[in-house]
Short mmCIF file of N, CA and C and ligand atoms in Angstrom, two decimals:
data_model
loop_
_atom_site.label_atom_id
_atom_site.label_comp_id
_atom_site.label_asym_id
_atom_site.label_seq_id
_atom_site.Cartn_x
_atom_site.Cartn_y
_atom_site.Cartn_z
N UNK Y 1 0.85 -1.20 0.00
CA UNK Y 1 0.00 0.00 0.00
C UNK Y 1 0.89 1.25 0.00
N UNK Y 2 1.25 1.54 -0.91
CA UNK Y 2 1.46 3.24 -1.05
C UNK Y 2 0.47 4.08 -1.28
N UNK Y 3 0.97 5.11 -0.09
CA UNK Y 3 0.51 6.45 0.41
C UNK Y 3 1.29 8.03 0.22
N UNK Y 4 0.45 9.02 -0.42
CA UNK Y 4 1.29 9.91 -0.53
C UNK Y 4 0.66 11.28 0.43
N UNK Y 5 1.80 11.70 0.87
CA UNK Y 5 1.50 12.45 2.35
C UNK Y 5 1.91 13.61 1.39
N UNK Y 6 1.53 15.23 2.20
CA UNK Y 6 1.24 16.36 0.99
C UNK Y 6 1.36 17.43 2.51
N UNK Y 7 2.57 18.32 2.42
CA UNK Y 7 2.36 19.60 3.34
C UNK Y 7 2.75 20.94 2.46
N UNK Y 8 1.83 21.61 2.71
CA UNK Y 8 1.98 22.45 1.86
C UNK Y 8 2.37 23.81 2.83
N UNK Y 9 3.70 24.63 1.92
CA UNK Y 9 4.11 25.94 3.22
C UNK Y 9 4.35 27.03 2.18
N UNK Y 10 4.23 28.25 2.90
CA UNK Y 10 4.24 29.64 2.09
C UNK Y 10 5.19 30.08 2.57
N UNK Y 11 5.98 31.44 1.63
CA UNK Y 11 7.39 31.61 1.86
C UNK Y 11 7.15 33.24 0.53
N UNK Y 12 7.56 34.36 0.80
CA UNK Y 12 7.33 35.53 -0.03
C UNK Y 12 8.44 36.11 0.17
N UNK Y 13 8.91 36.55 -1.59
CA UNK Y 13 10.61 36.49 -1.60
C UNK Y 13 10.65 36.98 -2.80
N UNK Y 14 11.72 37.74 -3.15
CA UNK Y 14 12.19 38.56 -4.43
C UNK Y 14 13.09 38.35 -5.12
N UNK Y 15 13.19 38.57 -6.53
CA UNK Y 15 14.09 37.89 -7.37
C UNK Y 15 14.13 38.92 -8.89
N UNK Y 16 14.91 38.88 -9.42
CA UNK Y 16 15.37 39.48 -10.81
C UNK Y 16 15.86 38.18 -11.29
N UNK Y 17 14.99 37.78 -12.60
CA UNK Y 17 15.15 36.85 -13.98
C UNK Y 17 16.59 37.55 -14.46
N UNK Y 18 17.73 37.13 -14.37
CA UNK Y 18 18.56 37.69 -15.77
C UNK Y 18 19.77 36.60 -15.68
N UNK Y 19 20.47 36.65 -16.87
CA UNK Y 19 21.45 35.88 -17.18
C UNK Y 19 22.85 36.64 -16.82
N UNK Y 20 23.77 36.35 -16.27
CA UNK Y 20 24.82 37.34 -16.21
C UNK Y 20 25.73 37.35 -17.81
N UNK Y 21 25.66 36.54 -18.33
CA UNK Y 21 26.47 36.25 -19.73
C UNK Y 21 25.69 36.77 -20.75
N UNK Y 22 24.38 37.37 -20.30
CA UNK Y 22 23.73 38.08 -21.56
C UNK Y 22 23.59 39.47 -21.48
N UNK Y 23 24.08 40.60 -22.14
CA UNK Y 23 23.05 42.16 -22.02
C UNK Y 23 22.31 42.44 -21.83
N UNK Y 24 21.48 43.63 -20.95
CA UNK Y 24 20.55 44.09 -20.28
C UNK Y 24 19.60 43.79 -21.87
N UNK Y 25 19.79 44.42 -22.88
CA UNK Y 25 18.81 43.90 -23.90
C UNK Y 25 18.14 42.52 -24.45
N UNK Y 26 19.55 41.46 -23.77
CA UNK Y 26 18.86 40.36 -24.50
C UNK Y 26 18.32 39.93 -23.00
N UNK Y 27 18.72 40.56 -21.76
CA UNK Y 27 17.60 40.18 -20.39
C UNK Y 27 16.44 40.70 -21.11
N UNK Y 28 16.66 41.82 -21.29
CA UNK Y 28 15.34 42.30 -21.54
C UNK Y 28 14.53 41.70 -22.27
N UNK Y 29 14.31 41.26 -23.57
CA UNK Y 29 14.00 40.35 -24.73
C UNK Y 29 13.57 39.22 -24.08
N UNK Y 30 14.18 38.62 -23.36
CA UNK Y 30 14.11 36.69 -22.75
C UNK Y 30 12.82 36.85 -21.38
N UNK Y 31 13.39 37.82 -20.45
CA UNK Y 31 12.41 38.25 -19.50
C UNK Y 31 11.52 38.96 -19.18
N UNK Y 32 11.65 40.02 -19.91
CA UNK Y 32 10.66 41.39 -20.08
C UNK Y 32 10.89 41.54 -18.45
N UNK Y 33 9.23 42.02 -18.35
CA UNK Y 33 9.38 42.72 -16.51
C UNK Y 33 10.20 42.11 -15.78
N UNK Y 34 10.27 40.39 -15.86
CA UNK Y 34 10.53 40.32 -14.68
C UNK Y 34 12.55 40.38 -14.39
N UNK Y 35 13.17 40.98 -15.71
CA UNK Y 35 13.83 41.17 -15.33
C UNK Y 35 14.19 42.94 -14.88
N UNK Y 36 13.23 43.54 -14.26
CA UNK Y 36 13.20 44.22 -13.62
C UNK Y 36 14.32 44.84 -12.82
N UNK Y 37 15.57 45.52 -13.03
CA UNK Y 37 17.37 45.96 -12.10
C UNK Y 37 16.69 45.64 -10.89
N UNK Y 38 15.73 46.39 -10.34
CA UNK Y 38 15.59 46.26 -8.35
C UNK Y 38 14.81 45.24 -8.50
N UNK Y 39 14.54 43.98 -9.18
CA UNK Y 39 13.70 42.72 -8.68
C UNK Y 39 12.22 43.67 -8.21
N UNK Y 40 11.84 41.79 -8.10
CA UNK Y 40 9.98 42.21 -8.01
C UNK Y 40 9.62 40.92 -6.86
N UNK Y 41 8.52 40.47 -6.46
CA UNK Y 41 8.20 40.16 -5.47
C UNK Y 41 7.14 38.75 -5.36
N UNK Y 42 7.47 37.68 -5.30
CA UNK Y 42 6.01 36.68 -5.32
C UNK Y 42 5.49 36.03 -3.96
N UNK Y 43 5.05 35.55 -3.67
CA UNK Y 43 4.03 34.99 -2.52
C UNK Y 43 3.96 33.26 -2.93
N UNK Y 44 5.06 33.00 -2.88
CA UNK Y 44 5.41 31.44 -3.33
C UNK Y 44 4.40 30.42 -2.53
N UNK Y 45 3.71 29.37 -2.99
CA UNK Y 45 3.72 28.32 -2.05
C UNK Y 45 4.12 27.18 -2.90
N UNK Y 46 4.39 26.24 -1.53
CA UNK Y 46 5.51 25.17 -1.57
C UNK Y 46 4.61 24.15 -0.99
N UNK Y 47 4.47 22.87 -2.08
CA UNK Y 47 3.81 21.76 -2.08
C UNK Y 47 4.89 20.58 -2.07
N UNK Y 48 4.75 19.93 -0.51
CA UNK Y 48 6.27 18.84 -0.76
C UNK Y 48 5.29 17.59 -0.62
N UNK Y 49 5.75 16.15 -1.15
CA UNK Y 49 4.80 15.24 -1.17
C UNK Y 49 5.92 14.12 -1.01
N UNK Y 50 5.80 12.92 0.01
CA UNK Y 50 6.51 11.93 0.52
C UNK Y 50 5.60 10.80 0.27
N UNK Y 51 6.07 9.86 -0.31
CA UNK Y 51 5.52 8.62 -1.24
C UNK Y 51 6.36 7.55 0.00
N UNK Y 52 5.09 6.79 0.63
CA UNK Y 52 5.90 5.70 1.04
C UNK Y 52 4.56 4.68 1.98
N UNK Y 53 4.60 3.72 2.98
CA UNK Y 53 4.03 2.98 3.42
C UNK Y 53 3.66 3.34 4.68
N UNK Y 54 2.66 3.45 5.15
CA UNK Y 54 2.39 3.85 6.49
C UNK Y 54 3.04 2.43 7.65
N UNK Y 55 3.58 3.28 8.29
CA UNK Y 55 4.46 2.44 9.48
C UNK Y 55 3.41 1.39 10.39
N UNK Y 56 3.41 0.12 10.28
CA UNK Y 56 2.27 -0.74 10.71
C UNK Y 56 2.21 0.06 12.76
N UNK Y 57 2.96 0.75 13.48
CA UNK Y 57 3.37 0.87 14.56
C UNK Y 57 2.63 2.36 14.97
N UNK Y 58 3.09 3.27 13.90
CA UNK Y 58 2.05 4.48 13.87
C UNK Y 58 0.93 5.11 12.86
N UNK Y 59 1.11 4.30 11.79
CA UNK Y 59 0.05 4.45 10.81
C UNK Y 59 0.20 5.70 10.06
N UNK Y 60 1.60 6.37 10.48
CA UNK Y 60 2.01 6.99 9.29
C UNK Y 60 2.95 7.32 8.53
N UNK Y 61 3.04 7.55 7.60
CA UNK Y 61 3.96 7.93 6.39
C UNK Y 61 5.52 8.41 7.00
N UNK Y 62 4.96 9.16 7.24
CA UNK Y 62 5.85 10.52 8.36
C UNK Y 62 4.85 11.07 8.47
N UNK Y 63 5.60 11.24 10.06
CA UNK Y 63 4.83 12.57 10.88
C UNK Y 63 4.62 13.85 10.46
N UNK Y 64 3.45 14.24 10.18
CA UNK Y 64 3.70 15.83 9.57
C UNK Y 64 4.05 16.70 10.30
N UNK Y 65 3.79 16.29 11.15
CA UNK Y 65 4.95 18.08 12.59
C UNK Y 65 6.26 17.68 12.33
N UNK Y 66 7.10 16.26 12.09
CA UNK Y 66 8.21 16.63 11.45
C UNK Y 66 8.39 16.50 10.20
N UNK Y 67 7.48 16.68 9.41
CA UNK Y 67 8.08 17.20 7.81
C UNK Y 67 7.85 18.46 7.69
N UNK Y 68 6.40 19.24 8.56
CA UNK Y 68 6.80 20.64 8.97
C UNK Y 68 8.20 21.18 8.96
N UNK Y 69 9.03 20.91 10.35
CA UNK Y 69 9.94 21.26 10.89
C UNK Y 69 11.25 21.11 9.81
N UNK Y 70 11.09 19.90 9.09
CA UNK Y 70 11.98 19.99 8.23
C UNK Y 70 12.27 21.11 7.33
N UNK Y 71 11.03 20.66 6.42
CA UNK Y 71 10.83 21.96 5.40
C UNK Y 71 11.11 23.18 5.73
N UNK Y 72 10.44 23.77 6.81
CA UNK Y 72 10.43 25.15 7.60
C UNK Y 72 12.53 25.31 7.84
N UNK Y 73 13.09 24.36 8.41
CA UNK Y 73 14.16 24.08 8.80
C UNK Y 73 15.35 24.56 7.78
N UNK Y 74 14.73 23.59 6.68
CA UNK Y 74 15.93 23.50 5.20
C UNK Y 74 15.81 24.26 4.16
N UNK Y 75 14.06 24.88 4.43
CA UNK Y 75 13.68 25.85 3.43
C UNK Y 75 13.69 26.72 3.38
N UNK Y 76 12.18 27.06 4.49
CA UNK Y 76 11.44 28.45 4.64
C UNK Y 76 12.21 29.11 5.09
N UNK Y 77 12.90 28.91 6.49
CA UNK Y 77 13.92 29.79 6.99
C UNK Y 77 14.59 30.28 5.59
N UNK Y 78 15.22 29.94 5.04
CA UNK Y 78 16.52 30.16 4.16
C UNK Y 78 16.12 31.10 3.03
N UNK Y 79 14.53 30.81 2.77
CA UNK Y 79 14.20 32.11 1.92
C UNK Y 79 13.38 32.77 1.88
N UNK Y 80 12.63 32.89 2.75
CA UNK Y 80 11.25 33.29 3.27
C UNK Y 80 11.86 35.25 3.80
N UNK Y 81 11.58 36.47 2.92
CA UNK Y 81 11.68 37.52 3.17
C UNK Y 81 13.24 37.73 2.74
N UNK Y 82 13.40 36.81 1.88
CA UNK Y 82 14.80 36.94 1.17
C UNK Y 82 15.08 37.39 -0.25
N UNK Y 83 16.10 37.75 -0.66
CA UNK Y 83 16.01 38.20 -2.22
C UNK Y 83 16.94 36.36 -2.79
N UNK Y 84 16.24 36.22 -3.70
CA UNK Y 84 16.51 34.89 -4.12
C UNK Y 84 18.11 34.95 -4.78
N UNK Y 85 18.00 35.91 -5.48
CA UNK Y 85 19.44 35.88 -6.31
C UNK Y 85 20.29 35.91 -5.38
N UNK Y 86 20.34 36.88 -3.72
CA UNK Y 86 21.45 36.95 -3.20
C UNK Y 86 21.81 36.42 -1.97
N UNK Y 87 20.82 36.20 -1.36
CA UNK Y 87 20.94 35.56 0.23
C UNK Y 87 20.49 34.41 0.00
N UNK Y 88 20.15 33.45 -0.49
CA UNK Y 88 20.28 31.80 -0.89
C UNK Y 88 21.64 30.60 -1.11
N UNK Y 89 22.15 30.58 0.27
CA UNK Y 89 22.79 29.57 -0.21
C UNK Y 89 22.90 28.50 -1.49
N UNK Y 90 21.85 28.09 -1.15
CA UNK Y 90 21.03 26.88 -1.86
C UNK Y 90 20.77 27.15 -3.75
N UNK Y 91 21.00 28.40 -3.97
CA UNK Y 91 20.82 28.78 -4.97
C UNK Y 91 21.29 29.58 -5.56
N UNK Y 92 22.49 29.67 -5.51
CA UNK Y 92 24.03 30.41 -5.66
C UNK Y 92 23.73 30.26 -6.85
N UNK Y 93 24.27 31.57 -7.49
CA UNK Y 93 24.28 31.08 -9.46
C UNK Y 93 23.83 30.32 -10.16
N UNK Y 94 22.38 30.25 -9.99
CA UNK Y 94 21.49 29.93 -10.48
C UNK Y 94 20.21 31.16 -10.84
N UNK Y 95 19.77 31.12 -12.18
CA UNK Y 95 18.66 32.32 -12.72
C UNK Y 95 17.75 31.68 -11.78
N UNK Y 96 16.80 32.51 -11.04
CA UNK Y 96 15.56 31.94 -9.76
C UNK Y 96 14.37 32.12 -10.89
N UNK Y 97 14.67 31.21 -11.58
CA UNK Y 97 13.04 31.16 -11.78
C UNK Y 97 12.26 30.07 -11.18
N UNK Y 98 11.06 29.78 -11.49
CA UNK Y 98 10.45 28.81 -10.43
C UNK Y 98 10.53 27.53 -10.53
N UNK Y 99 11.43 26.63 -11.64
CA UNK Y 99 11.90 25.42 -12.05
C UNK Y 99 12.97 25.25 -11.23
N UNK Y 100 14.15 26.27 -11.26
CA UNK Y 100 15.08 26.17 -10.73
C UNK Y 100 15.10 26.14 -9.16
N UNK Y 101 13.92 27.14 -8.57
CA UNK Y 101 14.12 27.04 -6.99
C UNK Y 101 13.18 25.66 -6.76
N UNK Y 102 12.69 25.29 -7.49
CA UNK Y 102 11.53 23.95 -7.01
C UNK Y 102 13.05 22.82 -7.38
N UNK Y 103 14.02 23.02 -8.11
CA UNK Y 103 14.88 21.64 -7.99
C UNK Y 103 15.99 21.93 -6.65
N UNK Y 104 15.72 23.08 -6.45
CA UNK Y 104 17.12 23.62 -5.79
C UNK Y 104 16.61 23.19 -3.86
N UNK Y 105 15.10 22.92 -3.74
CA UNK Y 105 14.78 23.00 -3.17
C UNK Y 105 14.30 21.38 -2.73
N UNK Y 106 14.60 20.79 -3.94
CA UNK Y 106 14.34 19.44 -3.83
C UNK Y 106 15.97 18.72 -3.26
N UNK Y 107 16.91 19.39 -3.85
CA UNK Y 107 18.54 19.04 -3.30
C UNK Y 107 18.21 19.47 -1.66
N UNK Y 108 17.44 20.33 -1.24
CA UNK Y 108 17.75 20.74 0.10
C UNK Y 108 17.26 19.66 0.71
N UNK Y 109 16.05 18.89 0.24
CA UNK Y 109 15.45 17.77 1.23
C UNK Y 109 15.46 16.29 1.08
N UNK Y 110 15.86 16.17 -0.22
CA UNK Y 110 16.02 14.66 -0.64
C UNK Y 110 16.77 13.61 0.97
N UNK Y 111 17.66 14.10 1.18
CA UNK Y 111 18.58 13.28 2.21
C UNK Y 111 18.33 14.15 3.48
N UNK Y 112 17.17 14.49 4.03
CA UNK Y 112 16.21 14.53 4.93
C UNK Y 112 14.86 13.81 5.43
N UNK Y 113 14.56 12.85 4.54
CA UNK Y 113 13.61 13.00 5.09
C UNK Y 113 13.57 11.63 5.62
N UNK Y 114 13.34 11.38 7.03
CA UNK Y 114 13.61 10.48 7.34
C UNK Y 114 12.60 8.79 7.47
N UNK Y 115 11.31 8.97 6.96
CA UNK Y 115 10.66 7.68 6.39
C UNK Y 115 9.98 7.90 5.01
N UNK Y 116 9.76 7.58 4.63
CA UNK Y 116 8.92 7.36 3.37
C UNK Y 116 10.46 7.92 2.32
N UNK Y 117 9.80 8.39 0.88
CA UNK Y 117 10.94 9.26 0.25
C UNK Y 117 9.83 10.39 -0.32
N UNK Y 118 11.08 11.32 -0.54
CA UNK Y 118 10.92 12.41 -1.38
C UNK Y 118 10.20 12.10 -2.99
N UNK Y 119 8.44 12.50 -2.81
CA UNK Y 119 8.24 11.91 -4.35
C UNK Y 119 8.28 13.13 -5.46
N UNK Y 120 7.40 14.61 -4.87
CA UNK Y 120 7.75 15.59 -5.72
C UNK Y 120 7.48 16.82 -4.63
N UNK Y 121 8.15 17.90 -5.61
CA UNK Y 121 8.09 19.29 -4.95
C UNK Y 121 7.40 20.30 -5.85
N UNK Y 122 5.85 20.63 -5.85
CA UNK Y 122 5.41 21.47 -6.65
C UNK Y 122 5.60 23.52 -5.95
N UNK Y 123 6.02 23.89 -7.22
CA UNK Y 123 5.79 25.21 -6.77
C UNK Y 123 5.23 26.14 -7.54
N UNK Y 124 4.74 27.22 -6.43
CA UNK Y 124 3.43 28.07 -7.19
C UNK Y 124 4.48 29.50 -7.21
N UNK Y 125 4.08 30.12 -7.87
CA UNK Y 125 5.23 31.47 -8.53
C UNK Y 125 3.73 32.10 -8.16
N UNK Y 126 2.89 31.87 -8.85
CA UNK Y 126 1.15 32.81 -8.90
C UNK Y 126 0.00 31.37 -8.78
N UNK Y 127 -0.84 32.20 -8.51
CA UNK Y 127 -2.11 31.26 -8.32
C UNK Y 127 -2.39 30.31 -9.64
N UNK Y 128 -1.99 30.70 -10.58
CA UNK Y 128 -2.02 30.47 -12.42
C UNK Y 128 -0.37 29.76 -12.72
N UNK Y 129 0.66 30.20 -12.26
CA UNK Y 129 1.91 29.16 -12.77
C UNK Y 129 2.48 28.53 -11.88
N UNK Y 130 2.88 27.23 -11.82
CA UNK Y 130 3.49 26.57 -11.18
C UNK Y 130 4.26 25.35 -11.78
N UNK Y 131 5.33 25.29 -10.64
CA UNK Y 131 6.13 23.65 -11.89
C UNK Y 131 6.13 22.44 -10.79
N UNK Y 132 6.23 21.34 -11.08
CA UNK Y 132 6.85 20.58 -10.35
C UNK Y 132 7.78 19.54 -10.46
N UNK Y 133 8.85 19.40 -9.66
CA UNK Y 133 10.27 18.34 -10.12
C UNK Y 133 9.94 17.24 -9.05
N UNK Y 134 10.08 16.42 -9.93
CA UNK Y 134 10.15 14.94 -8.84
C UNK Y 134 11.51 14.25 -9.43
N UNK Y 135 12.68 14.94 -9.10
CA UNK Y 135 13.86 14.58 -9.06
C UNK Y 135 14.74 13.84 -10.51
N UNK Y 136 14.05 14.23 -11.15
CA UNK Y 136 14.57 13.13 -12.82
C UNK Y 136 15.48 13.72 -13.38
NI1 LIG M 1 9.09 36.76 -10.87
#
């Protein structure tokens, strides 16, 4: 019997789309607004989902107060009221768009989580776009 467990956390954080190896024109061209010089602003949420067997002992997957704590731990802290391009460890030279922080964010938890596994990480940029990586 596989079971897939689903916590979903919010995190609002700023970012400028641009390439450093390209000119403000061809940023401009590839990104339009959002490569914006002072960055712009989204209201992210973060959908993590753990694929595995409920424990015959507690009947669950994992505990969600600790996949809370995790996430909150490896994530939210780290970018939650942060500018993505510059205070992100986790995402050092990398363009932040929302593919890239949903894989960058999947490296943060893969070898965390301590029952079930890591099946995917969906993320919302707007109520209308979102991606999700399940590690491939
Ligand atoms: Ni944006």
């Amino acid at each position: 019997m596989v079971i897939y467990v689903s916590r979903k956390e919010t995190f609002s954080a700023s970012h400028r789309l641009f390439n450093k190896n390209l000119s403000d024109e061809e940023n401009q061209k590839i990104f339009g607004k959002c490569s914006n010089p002072n960055g712009h602003g989204h209201n992210y949420v973060l959908e993590v989902i753990i694929q595995g067997e409920p424990d015959p002992s507690t009947g669950y997957v994992i505990d969600l107060k600790l996949l809370k704590t995790i996430i909150r731990e490896n994530v939210i802290n780290k970018v939650d009221h942060k500018n993505l391009n510059l205070d992100v460890d986790f995402l050092k030279d990398i363009i932040p768009t929302t593919e890239n922080i949903a894989a960058g964010i999947w490296k943060q938890l893969k070898d965390k989580i301590p029952s079930g596994r890591l099946y995917s990480v969906k993320l919302y940029e707007t109520e209308k776009n979102f991606v999700e990586y399940k590690g491939e």
